[in-house]
Coordinates of C-alpha atoms in Angstrom, one line a residue:
Chain R
M28 CA -55.7 -10.7 -46.8
N29 CA -57.5 -7.5 -46.5
I30 CA -56.1 -4.8 -48.7
V31 CA -57.5 -1.3 -48.7
K32 CA -56.5 1.2 -51.6
L33 CA -56.6 4.9 -51.1
H34 CA -56.1 7.7 -53.6
A35 CA -54.8 10.1 -51.0
T36 CA -54.2 10.0 -47.2
T37 CA -52.1 11.9 -44.6
S38 CA -50.0 8.9 -43.7
T39 CA -50.8 5.2 -44.2
N40 CA -49.5 4.5 -40.7
D41 CA -51.9 7.1 -39.2
E42 CA -54.8 5.9 -41.3
L43 CA -54.3 2.3 -40.4
K44 CA -53.9 3.1 -36.7
S45 CA -57.1 5.3 -36.5
R46 CA -59.1 2.6 -38.4
F47 CA -57.8 0.0 -36.0
R48 CA -58.8 2.2 -33.0
E49 CA -62.3 2.4 -34.3
S50 CA -63.0 -1.1 -35.3
V51 CA -61.6 -4.7 -35.1
L52 CA -59.3 -5.3 -38.3
P53 CA -58.0 -8.6 -39.2
H54 CA -54.4 -9.6 -38.8
L55 CA -52.5 -8.4 -41.9
T56 CA -55.0 -5.7 -43.0
A57 CA -53.0 -3.5 -45.5
I58 CA -53.6 0.2 -46.6
Y59 CA -51.8 1.5 -49.5
S60 CA -52.1 4.9 -50.9
L61 CA -51.2 6.5 -54.2
K62 CA -50.5 9.7 -52.4
Q63 CA -49.4 10.7 -48.9
T64 CA -49.7 14.2 -47.9
R65 CA -47.7 13.9 -44.5
G66 CA -45.8 10.6 -45.3
K67 CA -43.7 10.0 -42.3
G68 CA -40.0 9.2 -42.6
Q69 CA -37.7 8.5 -39.6
Q70 CA -37.2 11.1 -36.9
G71 CA -39.9 13.4 -38.2
A72 CA -38.3 13.6 -41.7
Q73 CA -40.9 13.4 -44.4
W74 CA -41.0 10.6 -46.9
V75 CA -41.1 12.5 -50.3
T76 CA -42.4 10.4 -53.2
E77 CA -44.0 11.3 -56.7
D78 CA -47.7 10.5 -56.6
G79 CA -48.7 7.0 -57.7
K80 CA -45.1 5.8 -58.7
N81 CA -44.1 4.4 -55.5
L82 CA -45.4 1.8 -53.0
T83 CA -46.4 3.4 -49.6
F84 CA -48.3 1.1 -47.6
S85 CA -48.9 -0.1 -43.8
V86 CA -49.7 -3.4 -42.6
L87 CA -51.3 -4.4 -39.2
I88 CA -49.8 -7.4 -37.3
T89 CA -51.8 -8.6 -34.5
E90 CA -51.6 -12.5 -34.5
G91 CA -48.7 -13.7 -32.2
V92 CA -47.5 -10.1 -31.7
S93 CA -47.5 -10.6 -27.9
D94 CA -44.7 -13.2 -28.3
L95 CA -42.5 -10.6 -30.1
T96 CA -40.5 -7.6 -29.1
P97 CA -40.3 -4.3 -31.2
F98 CA -36.8 -5.3 -32.6
L99 CA -37.9 -8.8 -33.5
I100 CA -40.6 -7.2 -35.6
N101 CA -38.1 -5.0 -37.3
Q102 CA -35.9 -8.0 -37.9
V103 CA -38.7 -10.1 -39.5
V104 CA -39.9 -7.1 -41.7
S105 CA -36.4 -6.1 -42.9
V106 CA -35.5 -9.8 -43.7
S107 CA -38.9 -10.2 -45.5
I108 CA -38.3 -7.3 -47.7
V109 CA -34.6 -8.4 -48.6
E110 CA -35.9 -12.1 -49.2
W111 CA -38.9 -10.9 -51.2
L112 CA -36.5 -8.6 -53.5
K113 CA -34.2 -11.5 -53.9
N114 CA -36.6 -14.3 -54.6
D115 CA -39.4 -12.6 -56.5
L116 CA -37.6 -9.8 -58.1
Q117 CA -33.9 -11.0 -58.4
I118 CA -32.8 -7.8 -56.7
Q119 CA -29.9 -8.0 -54.1
S120 CA -30.3 -5.6 -51.1
K121 CA -28.9 -5.2 -47.7
I122 CA -30.3 -3.9 -44.4
K123 CA -28.5 -0.7 -43.2
W124 CA -28.9 -1.0 -39.4
P125 CA -31.5 -0.8 -38.1
N126 CA -34.0 -0.6 -41.0
D127 CA -33.2 1.0 -44.2
I128 CA -33.2 -1.3 -47.3
L129 CA -30.1 -0.4 -49.5
S130 CA -29.5 -1.8 -53.0
V131 CA -26.3 -0.9 -54.8
N132 CA -25.4 1.3 -51.9
H133 CA -28.5 3.5 -52.5
K134 CA -31.8 3.5 -50.4
L135 CA -34.6 1.5 -52.0
A136 CA -37.0 1.2 -49.0
G137 CA -37.6 2.6 -45.6
I138 CA -39.5 1.1 -42.7
L139 CA -41.4 3.0 -39.9
I140 CA -42.8 0.7 -37.2
E141 CA -45.3 1.8 -34.6
N142 CA -46.4 -0.6 -31.9
S143 CA -48.8 -0.7 -29.2
Y144 CA -48.0 -2.1 -25.7
S145 CA -50.6 -3.2 -23.3
G146 CA -48.7 -3.8 -19.9
N147 CA -45.6 -5.7 -20.7
F148 CA -46.7 -7.2 -23.9
L149 CA -47.2 -5.8 -27.5
S150 CA -50.8 -5.7 -28.5
S151 CA -50.4 -4.6 -32.2
S152 CA -47.9 -3.4 -34.7
V153 CA -48.4 -1.1 -37.6
V154 CA -45.6 -1.5 -40.0
G155 CA -45.2 1.2 -42.6
I156 CA -43.0 0.7 -45.6
G157 CA -42.2 3.0 -48.4
L158 CA -40.6 1.3 -51.6
N159 CA -39.3 3.2 -54.4
V160 CA -40.7 1.6 -57.5
N161 CA -41.3 3.6 -60.7
Q162 CA -39.9 6.8 -59.9
V163 CA -36.7 7.4 -61.9
E164 CA -35.5 11.0 -60.6
F165 CA -35.0 11.8 -57.0
E166 CA -34.2 15.5 -56.9
G167 CA -32.2 16.3 -53.8
L168 CA -32.0 12.7 -52.7
P169 CA -28.6 11.5 -54.3
K170 CA -28.7 8.2 -52.3
A171 CA -32.2 7.0 -53.4
I172 CA -32.8 4.4 -56.0
S173 CA -36.0 2.7 -57.4
L174 CA -36.8 -0.8 -58.8
K175 CA -37.2 0.9 -62.2
N176 CA -33.6 2.4 -61.9
I177 CA -32.2 -1.1 -61.0
T178 CA -34.3 -3.3 -63.4
G179 CA -35.4 -0.8 -66.2
K180 CA -38.9 -2.1 -65.9
E181 CA -42.1 -0.6 -64.7
F182 CA -44.1 -2.5 -61.9
E183 CA -47.7 -2.7 -60.9
L184 CA -47.9 -1.4 -57.3
E185 CA -50.7 -3.8 -56.1
V186 CA -49.0 -6.8 -57.6
L187 CA -45.9 -6.0 -55.7
L188 CA -47.8 -5.4 -52.4
I189 CA -49.6 -8.8 -52.6
S190 CA -46.5 -10.8 -53.2
F191 CA -44.7 -9.1 -50.4
L192 CA -47.5 -9.6 -48.0
N193 CA -47.4 -13.3 -48.7
V194 CA -43.8 -13.5 -47.9
L195 CA -44.3 -11.4 -44.6
K196 CA -47.3 -13.6 -43.7
N197 CA -45.2 -16.7 -44.1
N198 CA -42.3 -15.4 -42.2
L199 CA -44.5 -14.3 -39.3
R200 CA -45.3 -17.9 -38.8
D201 CA -41.9 -18.6 -37.4
P202 CA -40.6 -15.1 -36.6
L203 CA -37.7 -16.2 -34.4
K204 CA -36.1 -18.3 -37.1
V205 CA -36.5 -15.5 -39.6
A206 CA -35.0 -12.9 -37.3
Q207 CA -31.8 -15.1 -37.2
D208 CA -31.1 -14.1 -40.8
Y209 CA -31.1 -10.4 -39.9
N210 CA -27.4 -10.2 -39.3
K211 CA -26.3 -11.9 -42.5
Y212 CA -28.2 -9.4 -44.5
L213 CA -26.7 -6.3 -42.7
F214 CA -25.0 -3.7 -44.8
K215 CA -21.2 -4.1 -44.4
Y216 CA -21.7 -7.2 -42.3
R217 CA -18.2 -8.5 -41.2
Q218 CA -16.5 -5.6 -42.9
V219 CA -14.4 -3.0 -41.4
I220 CA -15.6 0.6 -41.9
S221 CA -15.1 4.0 -40.3
F222 CA -17.6 5.3 -37.7
E223 CA -17.8 8.3 -35.6
S224 CA -18.8 8.4 -31.9
S225 CA -18.3 11.1 -29.3
N226 CA -16.4 13.1 -31.8
A227 CA -13.8 10.4 -32.4
V228 CA -13.3 8.5 -35.7
F229 CA -12.5 4.9 -35.5
N230 CA -12.6 1.6 -37.4
G231 CA -15.0 -1.1 -36.4
R232 CA -16.0 -4.4 -37.9
V233 CA -19.8 -5.0 -38.1
E234 CA -20.4 -8.1 -36.1
G235 CA -24.3 -8.0 -35.7
T236 CA -26.9 -6.8 -33.4
D237 CA -27.7 -7.6 -29.7
K238 CA -31.3 -8.5 -28.5
D239 CA -32.3 -4.9 -28.1
G240 CA -31.2 -4.1 -31.5
K241 CA -28.0 -2.2 -30.7
L242 CA -25.1 -2.6 -33.1
I243 CA -22.2 -4.8 -32.1
L244 CA -18.8 -3.7 -33.5
R245 CA -15.4 -5.2 -33.1
V246 CA -13.2 -2.2 -32.3
D247 CA -9.4 -2.9 -31.5
N248 CA -10.2 -6.6 -31.1
E249 CA -12.9 -6.0 -28.5
L250 CA -16.7 -6.2 -28.9
K251 CA -18.6 -3.1 -28.3
I252 CA -22.2 -2.1 -28.2
Y253 CA -23.6 0.9 -29.7
D254 CA -26.9 2.7 -29.7
L255 CA -28.2 4.4 -32.8
K256 CA -27.8 7.8 -31.5
E257 CA -24.3 7.5 -30.5
L258 CA -23.0 6.4 -33.8
K259 CA -22.4 7.8 -37.1
W260 CA -21.4 5.8 -40.2
M261 CA -18.5 7.3 -42.2
Y262 CA -18.7 5.1 -45.3
Chain Q
M16 CA -52.4 -28.8 -19.7
D17 CA -51.5 -27.9 -23.3
I18 CA -48.7 -25.6 -24.6
K19 CA -51.1 -22.7 -25.0
E20 CA -52.3 -22.9 -21.3
I21 CA -48.6 -23.1 -20.3
Q22 CA -47.8 -20.0 -22.4
N23 CA -50.7 -18.2 -20.9
L24 CA -49.7 -19.1 -17.4
I25 CA -46.1 -17.8 -18.1
K26 CA -47.6 -14.5 -19.6
F27 CA -49.7 -14.3 -16.4
V28 CA -46.8 -14.7 -14.1
A29 CA -44.6 -12.3 -16.0
K30 CA -47.4 -9.6 -15.7
S31 CA -48.1 -10.3 -12.1
G32 CA -44.7 -9.2 -11.0
A33 CA -44.0 -12.3 -9.0
S34 CA -40.5 -13.5 -9.4
E35 CA -41.3 -17.3 -9.0
V36 CA -44.4 -19.4 -9.0
K37 CA -44.5 -23.1 -8.4
L38 CA -47.6 -25.2 -9.4
E39 CA -48.4 -28.7 -8.8
M40 CA -51.4 -30.6 -10.4
D41 CA -52.2 -34.3 -10.9
D42 CA -49.6 -35.3 -13.2
I43 CA -47.6 -32.1 -13.8
K44 CA -45.3 -29.9 -11.9
I45 CA -44.3 -26.5 -13.2
T46 CA -42.0 -23.8 -11.9
I47 CA -41.9 -20.3 -13.6
R48 CA -39.2 -17.8 -12.7
T49 CA -39.6 -14.4 -14.4
G50 CA -35.7 -13.7 -14.0
S51 CA -36.5 -10.2 -12.7
E52 CA -34.8 -10.8 -9.2
T53 CA -34.6 -7.5 -7.4
G54 CA -31.3 -6.2 -7.0
D55 CA -29.9 -7.2 -10.4
V56 CA -28.3 -4.6 -12.6
T57 CA -31.1 -3.1 -14.7
Y58 CA -29.5 -4.1 -17.9
V59 CA -30.1 -7.8 -17.0
S60 CA -33.8 -7.4 -16.8
Q61 CA -34.1 -5.2 -19.9
A62 CA -34.2 -8.4 -21.7
A63 CA -37.8 -8.5 -23.4
P64 CA -39.9 -10.7 -21.3
M65 CA -41.1 -12.8 -24.2
Q66 CA -37.6 -13.8 -25.1
M67 CA -37.2 -15.6 -21.9
A68 CA -40.6 -17.3 -21.9
P69 CA -40.0 -19.8 -24.6
A70 CA -36.7 -20.9 -23.0
Q71 CA -38.5 -21.6 -19.8
Q72 CA -41.4 -23.2 -21.5
A73 CA -38.9 -25.6 -23.0
A74 CA -38.2 -27.0 -19.7
P75 CA -41.3 -26.5 -17.7
M76 CA -40.8 -29.6 -15.4
Q77 CA -38.9 -28.7 -12.5
Q78 CA -39.0 -29.6 -8.8
A79 CA -42.4 -29.4 -7.3
A80 CA -43.6 -27.3 -4.4
P81 CA -46.9 -26.3 -2.9
A82 CA -49.0 -24.6 -5.5
A83 CA -48.7 -20.8 -5.3
A84 CA -52.3 -20.0 -5.7
P85 CA -52.7 -17.9 -8.7
A86 CA -54.5 -15.3 -6.4
A87 CA -56.9 -12.9 -7.7
P88 CA -55.7 -11.6 -11.1
A89 CA -53.3 -8.9 -10.4
P90 CA -54.0 -5.5 -11.8
E91 CA -52.1 -5.6 -15.2
A92 CA -49.9 -2.7 -14.3
A93 CA -48.4 -3.8 -11.0
P94 CA -49.4 -1.5 -8.1
A95 CA -46.5 0.2 -6.5
A96 CA -45.4 -0.9 -3.2
S97 CA -46.1 2.5 -1.5
N98 CA -49.0 4.2 -3.3
D99 CA -51.4 1.4 -2.6
K100 CA -54.3 3.4 -3.8
Y101 CA -52.7 4.3 -7.1
I102 CA -51.5 2.2 -10.0
T103 CA -48.1 2.7 -11.4
V104 CA -47.8 2.5 -15.2
K105 CA -44.2 1.1 -15.8
S106 CA -42.1 1.1 -19.0
P107 CA -42.2 -2.3 -20.7
I108 CA -38.9 -1.6 -22.6
I109 CA -35.7 0.6 -22.4
G110 CA -35.9 3.7 -24.7
T111 CA -36.7 7.4 -24.8
F112 CA -40.0 8.6 -23.3
Y113 CA -42.1 11.0 -25.3
R114 CA -45.3 12.7 -24.1
K115 CA -46.4 13.8 -27.5
A116 CA -47.0 12.2 -30.9
S117 CA -44.8 14.9 -32.4
P118 CA -43.3 18.2 -31.2
D119 CA -46.3 20.2 -32.6
K120 CA -49.0 18.0 -30.9
P121 CA -50.3 18.4 -27.5
A122 CA -49.2 15.8 -24.7
F123 CA -51.2 12.6 -24.8
V124 CA -52.2 13.1 -21.1
E125 CA -51.7 15.7 -18.4
V126 CA -52.2 15.5 -14.7
G127 CA -55.8 15.5 -13.8
D128 CA -56.9 14.0 -17.2
S129 CA -59.5 11.2 -17.1
I130 CA -58.3 8.3 -19.1
K131 CA -60.0 5.1 -20.3
E132 CA -58.4 1.5 -20.7
G133 CA -56.7 1.5 -24.1
D134 CA -55.9 5.3 -24.2
T135 CA -52.3 6.0 -25.3
L136 CA -50.3 7.6 -22.4
C137 CA -47.0 8.2 -24.1
I138 CA -44.5 6.7 -26.6
I139 CA -41.3 5.0 -25.9
E140 CA -39.0 5.1 -28.8
A141 CA -36.1 2.6 -29.2
M142 CA -34.0 1.9 -32.3
K143 CA -36.1 4.1 -34.4
L144 CA -39.2 2.0 -33.4
F145 CA -42.1 3.8 -31.8
N146 CA -44.1 2.1 -29.1
E147 CA -47.4 3.6 -27.9
I148 CA -48.0 2.7 -24.2
E149 CA -51.8 2.1 -23.5
S150 CA -53.4 2.4 -20.3
E151 CA -54.7 -0.9 -18.9
V152 CA -57.1 0.8 -16.4
S153 CA -59.5 3.6 -16.5
G154 CA -59.0 6.5 -14.0
T155 CA -57.3 9.9 -13.5
I156 CA -53.6 10.7 -14.1
V157 CA -52.2 11.7 -10.7
K158 CA -48.6 12.2 -11.6
V159 CA -46.2 12.0 -14.6
L160 CA -42.9 10.7 -13.2
I161 CA -40.6 11.2 -16.1
D162 CA -39.7 14.4 -18.2
D163 CA -40.4 14.5 -21.9
S164 CA -37.5 13.1 -24.0
S165 CA -35.8 11.4 -21.1
P166 CA -34.3 8.0 -21.3
V167 CA -36.2 5.3 -19.3
E168 CA -35.2 1.7 -18.2
F169 CA -37.2 -1.3 -18.3
D170 CA -39.9 -1.4 -15.7
Q171 CA -39.2 2.3 -14.7
P172 CA -42.4 4.1 -13.2
L173 CA -43.8 6.4 -15.8
F174 CA -47.2 7.5 -14.4
L175 CA -49.3 7.2 -11.2
V176 CA -53.0 6.5 -12.0
D177 CA -56.0 6.8 -9.7
P178 CA -58.3 4.0 -10.8
S179 CA -61.2 5.1 -8.4

């Protein structure tokens, strides 16, 4: 395992992608930074974090990546985080579709995956993960939570990183099998909740995801498939 | 022929754009169908190619037929039927097409730009997952076929590239 520690960078995903463009890096090279000046959240949102308190890192996946799809990678990474939290830290968590990690209904970790395609096959994947660790106050973010909030303990960032990377490494040996566990870890799996789509509010039972990653809901006893953009959760 | 070779063969056939290849050697007969028959509704073929491959690989022995010579390696991006001079870069997945890394950045490529193999041409976003599409050839961008931020289907042509 090849781990690079930085004191500051714009974004660990950008840093890893640019280093990978310039030289050949081994599978599972990871970069973590104590400070990100332009940490990327989803949809252009910034990932705001107190310096040195949280684990923000990116890991490169190259081996076997051409046999995977973007959503399979997302499934393996999400399941790996949930299993790692459960087995190594005794923390229960769920995957809020498609890739937020929630614990006690609050956001504990976020994932940002950037892949490269060459022709019809993936050539590499850069997986960025932000995990709230030792930060206890999240001003303006009422739905955020950290490992310290949950356990009352402080954690060494690098120790966490190494133990997580070991879980990921193992899970990438049999990604298709690991991906099968994605549905059962879904937030509100097999529960009925309210959603909004096309300005209408309705109840749906979360049944899982299809191969492209779309959400399958049972609505009025019928299975329906929803894209991310056409669905709002009202929980 | 070991599993690795069969996997490579499946990948090769999938990339070549051929819908079916039959191969017969001393003690082995293989038929590979890519499942992308033309005329099918698009959502059928939007299945990620690699998810089909393992299934076919599980049952590689089917009826034999004269070997379809694996011809000269087809250019990675299948050439369009009409523009024989140009190479068409197609979308490997269904998603949303972006020409820029973020709204405040310039486009990855413009018409007339020279590109090298491995250069990023665009991003296709799907399910909050971001996929950079790299060029498999060097050449010049002749045409951008899709508007920024538009939805694209699997296999939809995105760019025309003049490889000369």
